[in-house]
mmCIF file of C-alpha atoms and ligand atoms in Angstrom:
data_model
loop_
_atom_site.group_PDB
_atom_site.id
_atom_site.type_symbol
_atom_site.label_atom_id
_atom_site.label_comp_id
_atom_site.label_asym_id
_atom_site.label_seq_id
_atom_site.Cartn_x
_atom_site.Cartn_y
_atom_site.Cartn_z
ATOM 1 C CA UNK A 112 -0.173 4.895 22.232
ATOM 2 C CA UNK A 113 1.081 3.006 18.981
ATOM 3 C CA UNK A 114 -2.692 2.817 17.676
ATOM 4 C CA UNK A 115 -3.448 6.290 18.426
ATOM 5 C CA UNK A 116 -0.452 7.297 16.442
ATOM 6 C CA UNK A 117 -1.515 5.037 13.534
ATOM 7 C CA UNK A 118 -4.870 6.543 13.688
ATOM 8 C CA UNK A 119 -3.688 10.250 13.680
ATOM 9 C CA UNK A 120 -1.506 9.149 10.817
ATOM 10 C CA UNK A 121 -4.251 7.721 8.651
ATOM 11 C CA UNK A 122 -6.555 10.911 9.575
ATOM 12 C CA UNK A 123 -3.460 13.116 8.593
ATOM 13 C CA UNK A 124 -2.881 11.120 5.266
ATOM 14 C CA UNK A 125 -7.145 10.953 4.440
ATOM 15 C CA UNK A 126 -7.059 14.669 5.180
ATOM 16 C CA UNK A 127 -3.749 15.725 2.877
ATOM 17 C CA UNK A 128 -5.479 13.322 -0.115
ATOM 18 C CA UNK A 129 -9.001 15.158 0.167
ATOM 19 C CA UNK A 130 -11.973 13.603 -0.901
ATOM 20 C CA UNK A 131 -11.730 14.967 -4.328
ATOM 21 C CA UNK A 132 -9.275 12.183 -5.532
ATOM 22 C CA UNK A 133 -10.233 9.561 -2.928
ATOM 23 C CA UNK A 134 -11.399 6.388 -4.608
ATOM 24 C CA UNK A 135 -11.907 2.500 -3.877
ATOM 25 C CA UNK A 136 -8.134 2.375 -3.715
ATOM 26 C CA UNK A 137 -7.773 4.891 -0.868
ATOM 27 C CA UNK A 138 -10.840 3.639 0.724
ATOM 28 C CA UNK A 139 -9.180 -0.049 0.750
ATOM 29 C CA UNK A 140 -5.394 1.307 1.885
ATOM 30 C CA UNK A 141 -7.388 3.107 4.946
ATOM 31 C CA UNK A 142 -9.910 0.319 5.725
ATOM 32 C CA UNK A 143 -6.551 -2.047 5.755
ATOM 33 C CA UNK A 144 -4.272 0.215 7.623
ATOM 34 C CA UNK A 145 -1.320 -0.191 5.142
ATOM 35 C CA UNK A 146 -0.413 3.508 6.428
ATOM 36 C CA UNK A 147 0.645 1.656 9.634
ATOM 37 C CA UNK A 148 3.602 0.677 7.519
ATOM 38 C CA UNK A 149 3.652 2.927 4.504
ATOM 39 C CA UNK A 150 2.783 6.594 3.674
ATOM 40 C CA UNK A 151 3.161 7.758 0.012
ATOM 41 C CA UNK A 152 6.235 9.718 0.558
ATOM 42 C CA UNK A 153 8.025 8.596 3.892
ATOM 43 C CA UNK A 154 9.639 5.608 4.942
ATOM 44 C CA UNK A 155 8.106 3.827 7.696
ATOM 45 C CA UNK A 156 8.176 -0.198 8.824
ATOM 46 C CA UNK A 157 7.897 -0.290 4.703
ATOM 47 C CA UNK A 158 9.045 1.462 1.782
ATOM 48 C CA UNK A 159 6.852 4.556 0.815
ATOM 49 C CA UNK A 160 4.633 4.673 -2.126
ATOM 50 C CA UNK A 161 6.653 6.794 -4.156
ATOM 51 C CA UNK A 162 9.761 4.458 -3.508
ATOM 52 C CA UNK A 163 7.712 1.626 -4.899
ATOM 53 C CA UNK A 164 6.368 3.587 -7.688
ATOM 54 C CA UNK A 165 9.815 4.357 -8.851
ATOM 55 C CA UNK A 166 11.257 1.023 -8.403
ATOM 56 C CA UNK A 167 8.826 -0.550 -10.815
ATOM 57 C CA UNK A 168 8.468 2.589 -13.084
ATOM 58 C CA UNK A 169 8.537 1.394 -16.977
ATOM 59 C CA UNK A 170 7.938 -2.333 -15.669
ATOM 60 C CA UNK A 171 4.905 -3.697 -17.478
ATOM 61 C CA UNK A 172 4.390 -6.501 -15.245
ATOM 62 C CA UNK A 173 4.421 -4.288 -11.883
ATOM 63 C CA UNK A 174 0.619 -4.311 -11.465
ATOM 64 C CA UNK A 175 0.095 -7.757 -12.121
ATOM 65 C CA UNK A 176 3.040 -8.608 -9.805
ATOM 66 C CA UNK A 177 2.054 -6.279 -6.909
ATOM 67 C CA UNK A 178 -1.771 -7.404 -7.395
ATOM 68 C CA UNK A 179 -0.775 -10.947 -6.731
ATOM 69 C CA UNK A 180 1.569 -10.221 -3.795
ATOM 70 C CA UNK A 181 -1.136 -8.233 -2.345
ATOM 71 C CA UNK A 182 -4.010 -10.689 -2.723
ATOM 72 C CA UNK A 183 -1.700 -13.932 -1.700
ATOM 73 C CA UNK A 184 0.022 -12.271 1.049
ATOM 74 C CA UNK A 185 3.087 -14.106 2.309
ATOM 75 C CA UNK A 186 6.757 -12.870 0.750
ATOM 76 C CA UNK A 187 6.888 -9.476 -0.343
ATOM 77 C CA UNK A 188 10.391 -8.495 -1.012
ATOM 78 C CA UNK A 189 12.121 -9.021 1.821
ATOM 79 C CA UNK A 190 8.790 -9.289 4.277
ATOM 80 C CA UNK A 191 8.286 -12.748 4.933
ATOM 81 C CA UNK A 192 5.106 -12.264 6.320
ATOM 82 C CA UNK A 193 3.421 -9.274 4.347
ATOM 83 C CA UNK A 194 -0.248 -8.389 5.101
ATOM 84 C CA UNK A 195 -2.630 -10.045 3.017
ATOM 85 C CA UNK A 196 -5.243 -8.135 1.343
ATOM 86 C CA UNK A 197 -9.000 -9.599 1.505
ATOM 87 C CA UNK A 198 -11.044 -7.478 -1.057
ATOM 88 C CA UNK A 199 -12.838 -7.467 -4.543
ATOM 89 C CA UNK A 200 -10.017 -8.157 -7.267
ATOM 90 C CA UNK A 201 -11.340 -4.313 -8.596
ATOM 91 C CA UNK A 202 -10.555 -2.955 -5.107
ATOM 92 C CA UNK A 203 -6.723 -4.345 -5.024
ATOM 93 C CA UNK A 204 -6.142 -3.443 -8.565
ATOM 94 C CA UNK A 205 -7.198 -0.062 -7.797
ATOM 95 C CA UNK A 206 -5.058 0.243 -4.684
ATOM 96 C CA UNK A 207 -1.937 -1.189 -6.454
ATOM 97 C CA UNK A 208 -2.749 1.952 -9.206
ATOM 98 C CA UNK A 209 -2.600 4.007 -6.143
ATOM 99 C CA UNK A 210 0.497 2.880 -5.149
ATOM 100 C CA UNK A 211 2.260 2.823 -8.634
ATOM 101 C CA UNK A 212 1.233 6.234 -9.495
ATOM 102 C CA UNK A 213 2.415 8.024 -6.402
ATOM 103 C CA UNK A 214 5.164 10.506 -6.568
HETATM 104 C C1 LIG B 217 3.091 -4.627 9.198
HETATM 105 C C2 LIG B 217 3.614 -3.405 8.475
HETATM 106 C C3 LIG B 217 3.185 -3.634 6.852
HETATM 107 C C4 LIG B 217 1.691 -3.243 6.642
HETATM 108 C C5 LIG B 217 0.747 -3.198 7.628
HETATM 109 C C6 LIG B 217 1.706 -3.361 5.304
HETATM 110 N N1 LIG B 217 3.090 -3.490 4.601
HETATM 111 FE FE1 LIG B 217 3.374 -3.329 2.694
HETATM 112 N N2 LIG B 217 5.726 -3.754 3.335
HETATM 113 C C7 LIG B 217 5.909 -4.155 4.320
HETATM 114 C C8 LIG B 217 7.142 -3.805 4.590
HETATM 115 C C9 LIG B 217 8.527 -4.215 5.547
HETATM 116 C C10 LIG B 217 7.855 -3.914 3.196
HETATM 117 C C11 LIG B 217 8.952 -3.905 2.531
HETATM 118 C C12 LIG B 217 9.685 -5.374 2.120
HETATM 119 C C13 LIG B 217 10.768 -5.241 0.910
HETATM 120 O O1 LIG B 217 10.877 -4.313 0.193
HETATM 121 O O2 LIG B 217 11.973 -6.479 1.215
HETATM 122 C C14 LIG B 217 6.490 -3.897 2.385
HETATM 123 C C15 LIG B 217 6.507 -3.652 1.074
HETATM 124 C C16 LIG B 217 5.315 -3.491 0.312
HETATM 125 C C17 LIG B 217 5.133 -3.262 -1.266
HETATM 126 C C18 LIG B 217 6.399 -3.516 -2.277
HETATM 127 C C19 LIG B 217 6.505 -4.848 -2.718
HETATM 128 C C20 LIG B 217 7.731 -4.391 -3.618
HETATM 129 O O3 LIG B 217 7.639 -5.972 -4.436
HETATM 130 O O4 LIG B 217 8.330 -4.270 -3.714
HETATM 131 C C21 LIG B 217 3.836 -3.103 -1.582
HETATM 132 C C22 LIG B 217 3.552 -2.892 -2.767
HETATM 133 C C23 LIG B 217 3.151 -3.046 -0.262
HETATM 134 N N3 LIG B 217 4.048 -3.106 0.683
HETATM 135 C C24 LIG B 217 2.011 -2.757 -0.093
HETATM 136 C C25 LIG B 217 1.327 -2.665 1.061
HETATM 137 C C26 LIG B 217 -0.560 -2.540 1.045
HETATM 138 C C27 LIG B 217 -1.186 -2.019 -0.120
HETATM 139 C C28 LIG B 217 -0.617 -2.393 2.279
HETATM 140 C C29 LIG B 217 -2.183 -2.273 2.992
HETATM 141 C C30 LIG B 217 -2.991 -3.623 2.836
HETATM 142 C C31 LIG B 217 0.467 -2.798 2.983
HETATM 143 N N4 LIG B 217 1.735 -2.957 2.109
HETATM 144 C C32 LIG B 217 0.737 -2.615 4.363
HETATM 145 C C33 LIG B 217 5.304 -3.706 5.460
HETATM 146 C C34 LIG B 217 3.878 -3.732 5.654
#
C-alpha cells in the first residue's frame, strides 16, 4: 500500500515536472526514489527541496556540501542514516542543482 502510494506520488511528480525540464538530476531523483521522503514543495518524511534550497540560499559551499552528503550517505542533518546515492558525480551534481534551484 505504502509502495503504491510512493509510486503514485512519483508519477504525479514526473507528470507535474513535465518532460521539457526533466534532466539527469530529475531522472536520478526518480530512480533513487527520493520522492518517497521528499517532494519539491511539501514536507514529507524529509524536508521539501524548496525548504532545503531556502536553507542553503546564498551559501557558496552548499552544492559541494550536499554533493558530499549524498555521495557518502550516512549523517545528513539530524538523519543518522540518510540514503546514499550511487551514480556518477555529474549526475549527483545535477541532482543537487535540482534541489538547490527548487522554489
Ligand atoms: C527514507 C527517507 C528519505 C529518503 C528516501 C531520502 N531522504 Fe533526504 N532526507 C530525509 C530526512 C528525514 C532529512 C532531514 C534531515 C535533517 O534535516 O535533519 C533529509 C534531508 C535531505 C537533504 C538536506 C540535507 C541538509 O544538509 O539539510 C537533502 C539535500 C536530501 N535529503 C536529499 C535527498 C535525495 C537527493 C534523495 C534521493 C537520492 C533523498 N534525500 C532520499 C529522508 C530521506
